Short mmCIF file of C-alpha atoms (C1' of nucleotides) in Angstrom, two decimals:
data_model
loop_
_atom_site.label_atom_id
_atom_site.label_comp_id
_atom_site.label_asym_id
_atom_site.label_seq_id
_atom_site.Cartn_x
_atom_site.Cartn_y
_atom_site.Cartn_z
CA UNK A 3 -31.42 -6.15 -20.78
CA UNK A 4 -32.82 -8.24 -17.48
CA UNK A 5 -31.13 -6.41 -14.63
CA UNK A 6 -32.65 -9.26 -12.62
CA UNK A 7 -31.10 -12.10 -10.53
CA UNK A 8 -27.83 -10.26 -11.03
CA UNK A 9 -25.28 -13.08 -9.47
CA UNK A 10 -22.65 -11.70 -7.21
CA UNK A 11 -20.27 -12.41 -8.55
CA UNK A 12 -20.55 -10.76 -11.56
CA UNK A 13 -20.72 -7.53 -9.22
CA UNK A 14 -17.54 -8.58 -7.46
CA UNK A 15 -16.06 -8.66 -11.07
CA UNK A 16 -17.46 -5.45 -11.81
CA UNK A 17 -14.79 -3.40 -10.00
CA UNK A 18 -11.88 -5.97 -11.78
CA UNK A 19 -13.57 -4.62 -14.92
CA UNK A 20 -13.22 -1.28 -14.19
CA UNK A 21 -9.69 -1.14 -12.75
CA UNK A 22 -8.95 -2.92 -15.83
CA UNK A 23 -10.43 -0.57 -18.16
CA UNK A 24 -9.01 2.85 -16.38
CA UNK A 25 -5.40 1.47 -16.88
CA UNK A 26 -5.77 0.15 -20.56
CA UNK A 27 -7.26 3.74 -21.00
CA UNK A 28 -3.99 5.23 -19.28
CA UNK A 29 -2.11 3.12 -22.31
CA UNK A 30 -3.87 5.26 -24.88
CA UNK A 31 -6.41 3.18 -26.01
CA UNK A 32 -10.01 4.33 -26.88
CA UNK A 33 -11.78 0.83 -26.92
CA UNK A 34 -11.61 -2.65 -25.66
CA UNK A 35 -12.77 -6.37 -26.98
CA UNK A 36 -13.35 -8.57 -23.82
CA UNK A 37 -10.72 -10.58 -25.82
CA UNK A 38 -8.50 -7.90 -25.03
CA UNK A 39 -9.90 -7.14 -21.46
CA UNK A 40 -9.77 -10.85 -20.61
CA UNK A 41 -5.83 -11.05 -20.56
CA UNK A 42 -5.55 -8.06 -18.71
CA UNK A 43 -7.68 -9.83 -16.31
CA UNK A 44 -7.34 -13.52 -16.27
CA UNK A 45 -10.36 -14.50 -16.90
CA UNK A 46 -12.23 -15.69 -20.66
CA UNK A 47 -13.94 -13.51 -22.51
CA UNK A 48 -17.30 -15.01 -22.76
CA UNK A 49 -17.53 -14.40 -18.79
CA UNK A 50 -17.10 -10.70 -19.41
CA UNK A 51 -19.44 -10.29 -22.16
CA UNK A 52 -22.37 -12.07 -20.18
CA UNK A 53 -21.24 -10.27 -17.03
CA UNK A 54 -21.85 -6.97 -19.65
CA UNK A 55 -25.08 -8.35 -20.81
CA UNK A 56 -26.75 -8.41 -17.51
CA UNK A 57 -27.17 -4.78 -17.64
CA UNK A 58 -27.34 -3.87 -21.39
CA UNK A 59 -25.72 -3.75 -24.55
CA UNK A 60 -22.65 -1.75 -23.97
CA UNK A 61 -20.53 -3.21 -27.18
CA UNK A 62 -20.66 -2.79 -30.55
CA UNK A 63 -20.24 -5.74 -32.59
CA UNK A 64 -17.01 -6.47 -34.65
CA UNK A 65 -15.54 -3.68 -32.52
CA UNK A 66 -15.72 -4.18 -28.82
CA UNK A 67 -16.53 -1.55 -26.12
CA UNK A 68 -15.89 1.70 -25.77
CA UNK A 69 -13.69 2.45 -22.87
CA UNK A 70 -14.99 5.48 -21.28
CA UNK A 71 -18.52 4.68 -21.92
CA UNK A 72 -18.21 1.68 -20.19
CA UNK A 73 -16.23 2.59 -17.10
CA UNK A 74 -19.33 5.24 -17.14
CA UNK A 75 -21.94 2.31 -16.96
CA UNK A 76 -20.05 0.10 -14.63
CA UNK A 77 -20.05 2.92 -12.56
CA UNK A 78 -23.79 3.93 -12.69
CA UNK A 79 -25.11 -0.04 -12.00
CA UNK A 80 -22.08 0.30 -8.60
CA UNK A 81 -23.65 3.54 -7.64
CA UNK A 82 -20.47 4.88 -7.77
CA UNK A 83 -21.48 8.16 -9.82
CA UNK A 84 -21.86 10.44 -7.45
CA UNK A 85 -18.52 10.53 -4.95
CA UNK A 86 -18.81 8.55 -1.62
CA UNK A 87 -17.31 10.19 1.23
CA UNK A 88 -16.12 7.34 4.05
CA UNK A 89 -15.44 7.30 7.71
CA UNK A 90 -12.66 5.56 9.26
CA UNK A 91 -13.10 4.02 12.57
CA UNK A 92 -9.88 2.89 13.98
CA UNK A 93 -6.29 5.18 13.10
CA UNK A 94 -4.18 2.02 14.22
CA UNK A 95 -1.68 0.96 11.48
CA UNK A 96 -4.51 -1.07 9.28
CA UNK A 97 -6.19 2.54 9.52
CA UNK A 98 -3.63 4.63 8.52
CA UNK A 99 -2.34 2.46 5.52
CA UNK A 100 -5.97 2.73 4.70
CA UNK A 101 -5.94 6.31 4.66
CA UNK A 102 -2.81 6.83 2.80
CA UNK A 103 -3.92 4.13 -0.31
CA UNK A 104 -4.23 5.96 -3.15
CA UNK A 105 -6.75 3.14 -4.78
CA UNK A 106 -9.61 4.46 -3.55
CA UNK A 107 -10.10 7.86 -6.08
CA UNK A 108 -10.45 5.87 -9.19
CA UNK A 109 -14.01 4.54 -7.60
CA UNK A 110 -14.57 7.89 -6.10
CA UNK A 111 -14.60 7.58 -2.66
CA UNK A 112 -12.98 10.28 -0.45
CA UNK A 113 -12.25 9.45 3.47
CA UNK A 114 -13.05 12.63 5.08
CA UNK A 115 -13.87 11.24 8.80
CA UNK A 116 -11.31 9.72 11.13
CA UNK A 117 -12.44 8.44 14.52
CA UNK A 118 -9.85 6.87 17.56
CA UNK A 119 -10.32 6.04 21.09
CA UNK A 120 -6.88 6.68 21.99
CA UNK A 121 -6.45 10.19 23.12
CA UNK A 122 -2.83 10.63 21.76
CA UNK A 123 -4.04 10.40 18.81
CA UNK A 124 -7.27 12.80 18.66
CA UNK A 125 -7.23 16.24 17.64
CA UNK A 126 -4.09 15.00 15.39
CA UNK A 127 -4.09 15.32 11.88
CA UNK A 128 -3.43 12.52 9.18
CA UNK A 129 -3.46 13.38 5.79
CA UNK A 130 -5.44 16.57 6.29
CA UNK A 131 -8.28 14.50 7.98
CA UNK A 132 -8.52 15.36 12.11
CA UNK A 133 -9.11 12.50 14.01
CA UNK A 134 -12.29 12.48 16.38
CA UNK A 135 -12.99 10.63 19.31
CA UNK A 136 -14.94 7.88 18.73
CA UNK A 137 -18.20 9.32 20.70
CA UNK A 138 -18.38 11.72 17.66
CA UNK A 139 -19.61 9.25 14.91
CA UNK A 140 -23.51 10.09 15.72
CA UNK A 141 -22.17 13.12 13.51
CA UNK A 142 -21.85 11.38 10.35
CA UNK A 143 -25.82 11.52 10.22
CA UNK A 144 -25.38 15.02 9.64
CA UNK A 145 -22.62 14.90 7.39
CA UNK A 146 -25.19 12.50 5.19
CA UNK A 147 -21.60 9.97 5.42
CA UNK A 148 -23.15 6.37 4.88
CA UNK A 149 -19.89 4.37 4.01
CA UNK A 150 -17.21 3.62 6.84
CA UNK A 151 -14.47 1.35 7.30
CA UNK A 152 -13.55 -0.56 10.34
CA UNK A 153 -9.88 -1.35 11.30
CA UNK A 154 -10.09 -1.72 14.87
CA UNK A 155 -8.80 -4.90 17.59
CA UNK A 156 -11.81 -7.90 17.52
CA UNK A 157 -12.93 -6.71 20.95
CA UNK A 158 -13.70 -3.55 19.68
CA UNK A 159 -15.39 -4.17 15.98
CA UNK A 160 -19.30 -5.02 17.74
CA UNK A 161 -19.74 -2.19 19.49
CA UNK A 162 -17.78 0.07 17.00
CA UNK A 163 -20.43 -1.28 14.37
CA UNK A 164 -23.37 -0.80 16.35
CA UNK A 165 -22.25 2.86 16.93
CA UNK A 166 -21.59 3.11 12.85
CA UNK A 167 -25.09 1.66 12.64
CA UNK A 168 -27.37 4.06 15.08
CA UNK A 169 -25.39 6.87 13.16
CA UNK A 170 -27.08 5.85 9.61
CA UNK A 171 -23.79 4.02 8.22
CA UNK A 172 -25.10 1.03 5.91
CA UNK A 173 -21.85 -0.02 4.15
CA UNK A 174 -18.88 -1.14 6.49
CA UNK A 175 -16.43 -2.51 4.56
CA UNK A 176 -14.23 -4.58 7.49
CA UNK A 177 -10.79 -5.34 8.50
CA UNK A 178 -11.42 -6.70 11.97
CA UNK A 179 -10.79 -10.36 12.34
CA UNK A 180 -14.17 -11.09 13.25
CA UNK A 181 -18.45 -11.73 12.32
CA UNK A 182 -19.51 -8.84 13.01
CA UNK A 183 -23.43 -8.28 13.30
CA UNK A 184 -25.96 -5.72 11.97
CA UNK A 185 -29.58 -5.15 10.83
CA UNK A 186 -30.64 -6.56 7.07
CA UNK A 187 -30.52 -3.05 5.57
CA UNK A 188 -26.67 -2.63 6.17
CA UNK A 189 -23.80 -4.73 3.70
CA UNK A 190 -21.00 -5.52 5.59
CA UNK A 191 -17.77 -7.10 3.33
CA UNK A 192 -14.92 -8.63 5.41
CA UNK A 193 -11.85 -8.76 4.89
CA UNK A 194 -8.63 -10.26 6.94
CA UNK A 195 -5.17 -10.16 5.24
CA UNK A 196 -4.37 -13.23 7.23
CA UNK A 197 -7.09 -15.71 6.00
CA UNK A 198 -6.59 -14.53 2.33
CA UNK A 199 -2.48 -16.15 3.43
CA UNK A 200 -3.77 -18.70 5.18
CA UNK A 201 -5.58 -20.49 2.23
CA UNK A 202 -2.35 -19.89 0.18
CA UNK A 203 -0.46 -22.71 1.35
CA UNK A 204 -3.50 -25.56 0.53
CA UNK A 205 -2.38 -24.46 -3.37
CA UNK A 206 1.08 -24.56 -3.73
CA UNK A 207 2.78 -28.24 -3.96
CA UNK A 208 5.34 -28.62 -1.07
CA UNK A 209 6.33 -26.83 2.11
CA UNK B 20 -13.53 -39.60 3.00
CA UNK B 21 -13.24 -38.22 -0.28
CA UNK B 22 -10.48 -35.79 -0.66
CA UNK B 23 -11.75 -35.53 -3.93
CA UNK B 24 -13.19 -31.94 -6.15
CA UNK B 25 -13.01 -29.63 -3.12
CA UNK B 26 -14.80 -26.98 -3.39
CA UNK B 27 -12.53 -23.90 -3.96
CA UNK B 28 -15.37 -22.12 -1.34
CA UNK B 29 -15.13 -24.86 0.99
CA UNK B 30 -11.08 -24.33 1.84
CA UNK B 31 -11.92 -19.95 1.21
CA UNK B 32 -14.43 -21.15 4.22
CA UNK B 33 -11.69 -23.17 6.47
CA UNK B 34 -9.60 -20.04 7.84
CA UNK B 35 -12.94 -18.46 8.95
CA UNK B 36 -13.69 -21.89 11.01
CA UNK B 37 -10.93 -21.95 12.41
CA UNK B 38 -10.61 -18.56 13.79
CA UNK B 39 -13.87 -19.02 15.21
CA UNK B 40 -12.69 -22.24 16.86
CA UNK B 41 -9.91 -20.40 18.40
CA UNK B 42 -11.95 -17.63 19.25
CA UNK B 43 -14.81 -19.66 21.12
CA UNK B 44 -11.59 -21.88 22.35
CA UNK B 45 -10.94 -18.46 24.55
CA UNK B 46 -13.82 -18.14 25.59
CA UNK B 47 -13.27 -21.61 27.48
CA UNK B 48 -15.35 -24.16 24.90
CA UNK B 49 -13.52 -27.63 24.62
CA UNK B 50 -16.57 -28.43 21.46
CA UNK B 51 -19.12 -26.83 19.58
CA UNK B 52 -22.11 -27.76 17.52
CA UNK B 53 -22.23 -26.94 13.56
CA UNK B 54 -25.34 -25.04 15.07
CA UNK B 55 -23.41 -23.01 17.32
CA UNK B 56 -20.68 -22.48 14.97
CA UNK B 57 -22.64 -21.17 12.38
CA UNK B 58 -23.74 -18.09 14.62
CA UNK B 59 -20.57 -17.35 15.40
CA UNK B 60 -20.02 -16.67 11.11
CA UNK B 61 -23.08 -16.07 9.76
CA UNK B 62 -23.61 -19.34 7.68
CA UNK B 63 -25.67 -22.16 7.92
CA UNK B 64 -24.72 -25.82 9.83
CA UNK B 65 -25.55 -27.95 6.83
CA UNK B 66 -22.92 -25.71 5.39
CA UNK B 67 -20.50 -26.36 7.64
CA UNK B 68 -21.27 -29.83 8.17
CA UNK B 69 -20.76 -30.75 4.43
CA UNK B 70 -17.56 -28.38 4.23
CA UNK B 71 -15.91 -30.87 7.09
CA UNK B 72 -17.17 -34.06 5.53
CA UNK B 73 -15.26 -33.74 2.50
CA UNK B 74 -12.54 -34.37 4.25
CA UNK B 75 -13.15 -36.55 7.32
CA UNK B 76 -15.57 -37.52 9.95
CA UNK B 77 -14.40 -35.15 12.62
CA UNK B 78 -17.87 -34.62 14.94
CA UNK B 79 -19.23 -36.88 17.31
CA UNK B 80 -23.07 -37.61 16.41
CA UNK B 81 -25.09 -36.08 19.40
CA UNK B 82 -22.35 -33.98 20.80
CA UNK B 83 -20.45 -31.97 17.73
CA UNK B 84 -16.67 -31.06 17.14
CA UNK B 85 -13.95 -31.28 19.28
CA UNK B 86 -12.51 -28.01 19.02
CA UNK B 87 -8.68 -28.56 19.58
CA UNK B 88 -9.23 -31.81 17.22
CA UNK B 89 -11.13 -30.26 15.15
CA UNK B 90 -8.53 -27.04 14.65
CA UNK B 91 -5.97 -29.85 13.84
CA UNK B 92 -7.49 -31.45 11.49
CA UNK B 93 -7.99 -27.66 9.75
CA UNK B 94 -4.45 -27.10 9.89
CA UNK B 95 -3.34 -30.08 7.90
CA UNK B 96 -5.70 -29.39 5.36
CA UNK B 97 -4.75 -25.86 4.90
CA UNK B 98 -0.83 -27.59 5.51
CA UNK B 99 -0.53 -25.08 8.16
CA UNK B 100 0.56 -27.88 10.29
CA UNK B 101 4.10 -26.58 9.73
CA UNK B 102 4.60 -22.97 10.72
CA UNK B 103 5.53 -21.13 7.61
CA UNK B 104 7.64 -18.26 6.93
CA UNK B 105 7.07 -15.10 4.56
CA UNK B 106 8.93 -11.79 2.81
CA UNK B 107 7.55 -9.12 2.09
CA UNK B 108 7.99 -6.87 -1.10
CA UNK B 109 7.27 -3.13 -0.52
CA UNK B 110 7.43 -1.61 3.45
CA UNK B 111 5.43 1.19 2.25
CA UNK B 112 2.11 2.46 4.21
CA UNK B 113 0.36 -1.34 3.70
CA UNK B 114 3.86 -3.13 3.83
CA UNK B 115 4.76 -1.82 7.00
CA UNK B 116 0.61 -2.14 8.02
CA UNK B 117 1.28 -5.88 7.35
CA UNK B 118 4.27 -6.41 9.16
CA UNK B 119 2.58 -4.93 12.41
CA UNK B 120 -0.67 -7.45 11.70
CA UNK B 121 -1.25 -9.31 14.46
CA UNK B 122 -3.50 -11.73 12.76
CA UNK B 123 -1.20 -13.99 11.38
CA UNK B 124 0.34 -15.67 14.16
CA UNK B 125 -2.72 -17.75 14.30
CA UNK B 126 -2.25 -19.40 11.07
CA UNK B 127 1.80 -19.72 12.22
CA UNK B 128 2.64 -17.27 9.49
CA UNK B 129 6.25 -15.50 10.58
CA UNK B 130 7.46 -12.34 8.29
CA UNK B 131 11.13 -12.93 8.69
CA UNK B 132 12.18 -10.98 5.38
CA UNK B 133 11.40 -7.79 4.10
CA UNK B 134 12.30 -6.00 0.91
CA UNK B 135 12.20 -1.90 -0.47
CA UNK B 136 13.30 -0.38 -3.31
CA UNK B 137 14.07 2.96 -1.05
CA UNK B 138 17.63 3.32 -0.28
CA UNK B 139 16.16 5.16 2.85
CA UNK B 140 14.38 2.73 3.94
CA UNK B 141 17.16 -0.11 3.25
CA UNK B 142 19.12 -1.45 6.78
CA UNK B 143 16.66 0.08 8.92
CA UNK B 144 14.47 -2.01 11.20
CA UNK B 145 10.95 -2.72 11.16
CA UNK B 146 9.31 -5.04 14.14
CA UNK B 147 13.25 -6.68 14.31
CA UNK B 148 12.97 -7.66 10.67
CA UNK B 149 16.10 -5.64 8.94
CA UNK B 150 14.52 -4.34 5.28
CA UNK B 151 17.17 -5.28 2.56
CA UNK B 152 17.01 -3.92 -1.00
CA UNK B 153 15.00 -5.70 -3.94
CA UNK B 154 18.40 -7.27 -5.40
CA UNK B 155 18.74 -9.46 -2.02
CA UNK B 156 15.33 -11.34 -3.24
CA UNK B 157 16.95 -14.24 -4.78
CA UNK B 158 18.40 -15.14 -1.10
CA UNK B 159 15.09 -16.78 -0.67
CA UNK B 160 15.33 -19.44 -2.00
CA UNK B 161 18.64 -20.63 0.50
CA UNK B 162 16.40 -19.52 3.10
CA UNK B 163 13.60 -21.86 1.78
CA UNK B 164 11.22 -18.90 1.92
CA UNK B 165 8.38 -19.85 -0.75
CA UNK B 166 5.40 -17.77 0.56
CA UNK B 167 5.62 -13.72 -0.20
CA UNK B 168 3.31 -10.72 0.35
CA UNK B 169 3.95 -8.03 -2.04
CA UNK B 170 2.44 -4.35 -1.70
CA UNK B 171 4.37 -2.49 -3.90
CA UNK B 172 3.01 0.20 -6.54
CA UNK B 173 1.17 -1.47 -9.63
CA UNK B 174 3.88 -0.25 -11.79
CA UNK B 175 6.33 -2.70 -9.58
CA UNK B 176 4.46 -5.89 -9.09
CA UNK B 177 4.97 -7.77 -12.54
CA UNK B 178 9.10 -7.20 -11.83
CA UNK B 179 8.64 -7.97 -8.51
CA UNK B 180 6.74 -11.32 -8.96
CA UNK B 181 9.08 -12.54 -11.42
CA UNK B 182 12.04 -11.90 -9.00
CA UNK B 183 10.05 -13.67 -6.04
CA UNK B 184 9.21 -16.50 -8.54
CA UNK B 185 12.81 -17.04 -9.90
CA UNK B 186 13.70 -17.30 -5.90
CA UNK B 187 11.93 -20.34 -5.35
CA UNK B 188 8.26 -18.14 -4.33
CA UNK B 189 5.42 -20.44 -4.92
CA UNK B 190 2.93 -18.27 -3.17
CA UNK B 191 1.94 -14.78 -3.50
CA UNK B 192 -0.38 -12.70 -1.38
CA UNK B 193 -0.83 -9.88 -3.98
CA UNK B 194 -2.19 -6.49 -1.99
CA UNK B 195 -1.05 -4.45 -5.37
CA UNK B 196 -3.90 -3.09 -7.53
CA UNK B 197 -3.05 -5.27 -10.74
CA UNK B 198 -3.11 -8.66 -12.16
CA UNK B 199 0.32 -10.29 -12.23
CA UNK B 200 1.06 -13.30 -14.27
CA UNK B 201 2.99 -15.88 -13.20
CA UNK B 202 3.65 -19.82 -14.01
CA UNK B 203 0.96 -22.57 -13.04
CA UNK B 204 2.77 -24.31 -10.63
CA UNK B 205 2.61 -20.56 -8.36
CA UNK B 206 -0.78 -19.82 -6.79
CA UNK B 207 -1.56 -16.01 -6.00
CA UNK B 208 -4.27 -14.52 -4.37
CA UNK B 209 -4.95 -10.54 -5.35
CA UNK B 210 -6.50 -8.10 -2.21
CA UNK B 211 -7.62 -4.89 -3.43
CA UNK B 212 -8.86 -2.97 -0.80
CA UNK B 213 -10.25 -0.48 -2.94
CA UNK B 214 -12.37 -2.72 -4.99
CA UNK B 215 -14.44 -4.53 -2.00
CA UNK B 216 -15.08 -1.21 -0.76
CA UNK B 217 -16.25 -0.33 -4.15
CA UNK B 218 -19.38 -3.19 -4.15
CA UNK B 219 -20.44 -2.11 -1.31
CA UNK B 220 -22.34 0.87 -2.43
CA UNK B 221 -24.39 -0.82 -5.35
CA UNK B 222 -26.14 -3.19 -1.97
CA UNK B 223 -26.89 -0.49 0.25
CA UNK B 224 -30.31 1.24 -0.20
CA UNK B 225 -29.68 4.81 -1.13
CA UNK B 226 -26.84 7.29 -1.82
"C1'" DC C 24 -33.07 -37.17 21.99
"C1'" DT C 25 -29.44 -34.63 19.78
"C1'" DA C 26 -26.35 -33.50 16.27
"C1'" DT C 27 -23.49 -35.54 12.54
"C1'" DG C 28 -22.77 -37.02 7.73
"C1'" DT C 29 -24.49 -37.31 3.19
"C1'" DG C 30 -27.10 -38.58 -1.05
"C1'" DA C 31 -30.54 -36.05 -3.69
"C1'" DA C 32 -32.68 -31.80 -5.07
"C1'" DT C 33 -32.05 -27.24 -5.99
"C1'" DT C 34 -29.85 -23.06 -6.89
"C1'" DT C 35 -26.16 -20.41 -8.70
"C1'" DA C 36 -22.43 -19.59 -11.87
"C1'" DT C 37 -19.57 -20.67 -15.92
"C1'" DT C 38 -18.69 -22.11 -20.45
"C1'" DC C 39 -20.08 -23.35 -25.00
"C1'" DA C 40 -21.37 -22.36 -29.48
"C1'" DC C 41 -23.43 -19.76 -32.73
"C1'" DA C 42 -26.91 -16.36 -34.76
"C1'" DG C 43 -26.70 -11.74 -36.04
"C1'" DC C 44 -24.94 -7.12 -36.55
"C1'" DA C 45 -21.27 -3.53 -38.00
"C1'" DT D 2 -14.76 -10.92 -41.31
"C1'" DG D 3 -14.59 -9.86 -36.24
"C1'" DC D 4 -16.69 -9.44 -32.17
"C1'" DT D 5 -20.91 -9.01 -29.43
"C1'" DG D 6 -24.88 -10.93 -27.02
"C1'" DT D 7 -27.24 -14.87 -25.43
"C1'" DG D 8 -29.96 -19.19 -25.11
"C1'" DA D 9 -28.66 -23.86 -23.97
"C1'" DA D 10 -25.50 -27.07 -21.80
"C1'" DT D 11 -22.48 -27.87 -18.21
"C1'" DA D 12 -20.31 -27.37 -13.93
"C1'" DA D 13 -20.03 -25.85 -9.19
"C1'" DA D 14 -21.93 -24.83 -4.84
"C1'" DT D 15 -25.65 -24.74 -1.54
"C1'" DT D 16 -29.53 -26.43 0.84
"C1'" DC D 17 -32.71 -30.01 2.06
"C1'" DA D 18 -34.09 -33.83 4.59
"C1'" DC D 19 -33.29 -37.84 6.83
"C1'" DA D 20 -30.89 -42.23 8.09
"C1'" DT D 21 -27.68 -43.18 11.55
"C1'" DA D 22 -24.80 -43.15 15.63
"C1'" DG D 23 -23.65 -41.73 20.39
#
DNA sequence: CTATGTGAATTTATTCACAGCA
DNA sequence: TGCTGTGAATAAATTCACATAG
């Protein structure tokens, strides 16, 4: 048990874990060997048992881990034991694919804000969720929301993050296709669908 | 000159370059410094610097990189050099997201094929691409289509990799929330939207 | 003077290999 | 015997610091 110098990417793994475990689970089965987990995964099994070990001893020995128990740790050292709720800034088509994913129960997050600057769009309803103009996100504050996602055009992301920002938000997970800027305190993950392609083509052999 | 035990975080790195290049290419910049290029992404010059040398003396000592030089240079690494085009599996929510993505004209990414499983969904149009069902797949490989996005349900993607592979596929863009298996020679990169979000919590301060 | 390119030093992450427990 | 947990060894990636060129 250190729960010191953590590396990162053992926490980006963490959620791979997880995933992993929930489905194997779904098969019927009560308890894992990183053996096991490794193939569902790709990876070896030694990473996953030192990735484990960080944290604690979660296994028994000459059995393996026990499923639920350890979806229940991996979800304490996240933080993801108590639900997240999530705004979404931006109701474009990134946004409302976002919206409809299903993937985001199994880590407990609920999107329960929806903000737009187009005003076709506000007052309408997408799956249950009323979209807002975007001059309404001081109001997550009060709804104690502190997780949002971004899907809006590059011109827009800045000042759509500094608004996110003022209104107490310190997790933006992002799809805009840009750097985006914000105080030490807040995490911001990128992601762009294109330049996860784009690297694609360096791997495979010809044209 | 090496081209020699790339780093696999130096070519993740090359997309973001170059859609900064492009992006301070707008702005009306004919070069740019490592320095300067490193606030535009949140890294460090030496980084950059040493992530361009692997492959090349591109900069000028004194005055930096030629940005429309330097973008080629990018592009042949990443073989981008020859526009490339790409199916998609699954016009669902994210399918049909994906389709509308603006983002990957830059890279000279074209979706010219699109497959469902939906008999609904089959012959009807979708940003002029006509979706066809899952059993016109193997046309890809007369088409010489080896580059595919699939975003189908997890319960899909194993049956729908092993079609795409059989067609000739080579490259996968996998936006389903599984691990699929596939031969060496065919690279795939998973995005799991859910599970990025899902880090974010356990680096930002409080609930 | 300014900014690149790069060996060397350092930090971070992965893999090995095995002691020890059920 | 079977599988975990983990120091030690190895590999990979980043950062430093400076010689060198325009």
């Amino acid at each position: 048990m250190k729960y010191r110098n953590i590396p990162n990417e053992t926490i980006r793994r963490l959620p791979i874990y997880m995933r992993a475990l929930l489905f194997s689970k779904e098969q019927g089965r009560q308890s894992i060997s990183s053996q096991d987990l490794s193939r569902f995964i790709g990876t070896n099994s030694a990473q996953i048992r030192k990735d484990f070990s960080y944290f604690g001893d979660f296994g028994t020995k000459g059995v393996g881990y026990n499923i639920d128990n350890l979806v229940k740790e991996i979800k304490k050292i996240l933080k993801l034991d108590i639900d997240k709720r999530v705004a979404l800034v931006g109701v474009g088509n990134l946004g409302s694919a976002v919206i409809a994913y299903p993937g985001f129960k199994m880590f407990g997050f609920d999107i329960t804000a929806a903000f737009d600057i187009d005003p076709k769009k506000i007052s309408r309803k997408i799956k249950n969720i009323v979209i807002e103009n975007i001059s309404k996100i001081p109001s997550l504050r009060d709804k104690e929301i502190n997780l949002a996602i971004i899907a809006v055009p590059r011109q827009a992301a800045q000042e759509m993050t500094d608004a996110l920002v003022k209104a107490g938000v310190t997790g933006i997970l992002n799809f805009s296709p840009c750097y985006i800027t914000v105080p030490k305190k807040v995490k911001v993950i990128t992601i762009d669908i294109a330049m996860d392609l784009a690297r694609l083509p360096y791997y495979v052999p010809a044209s």
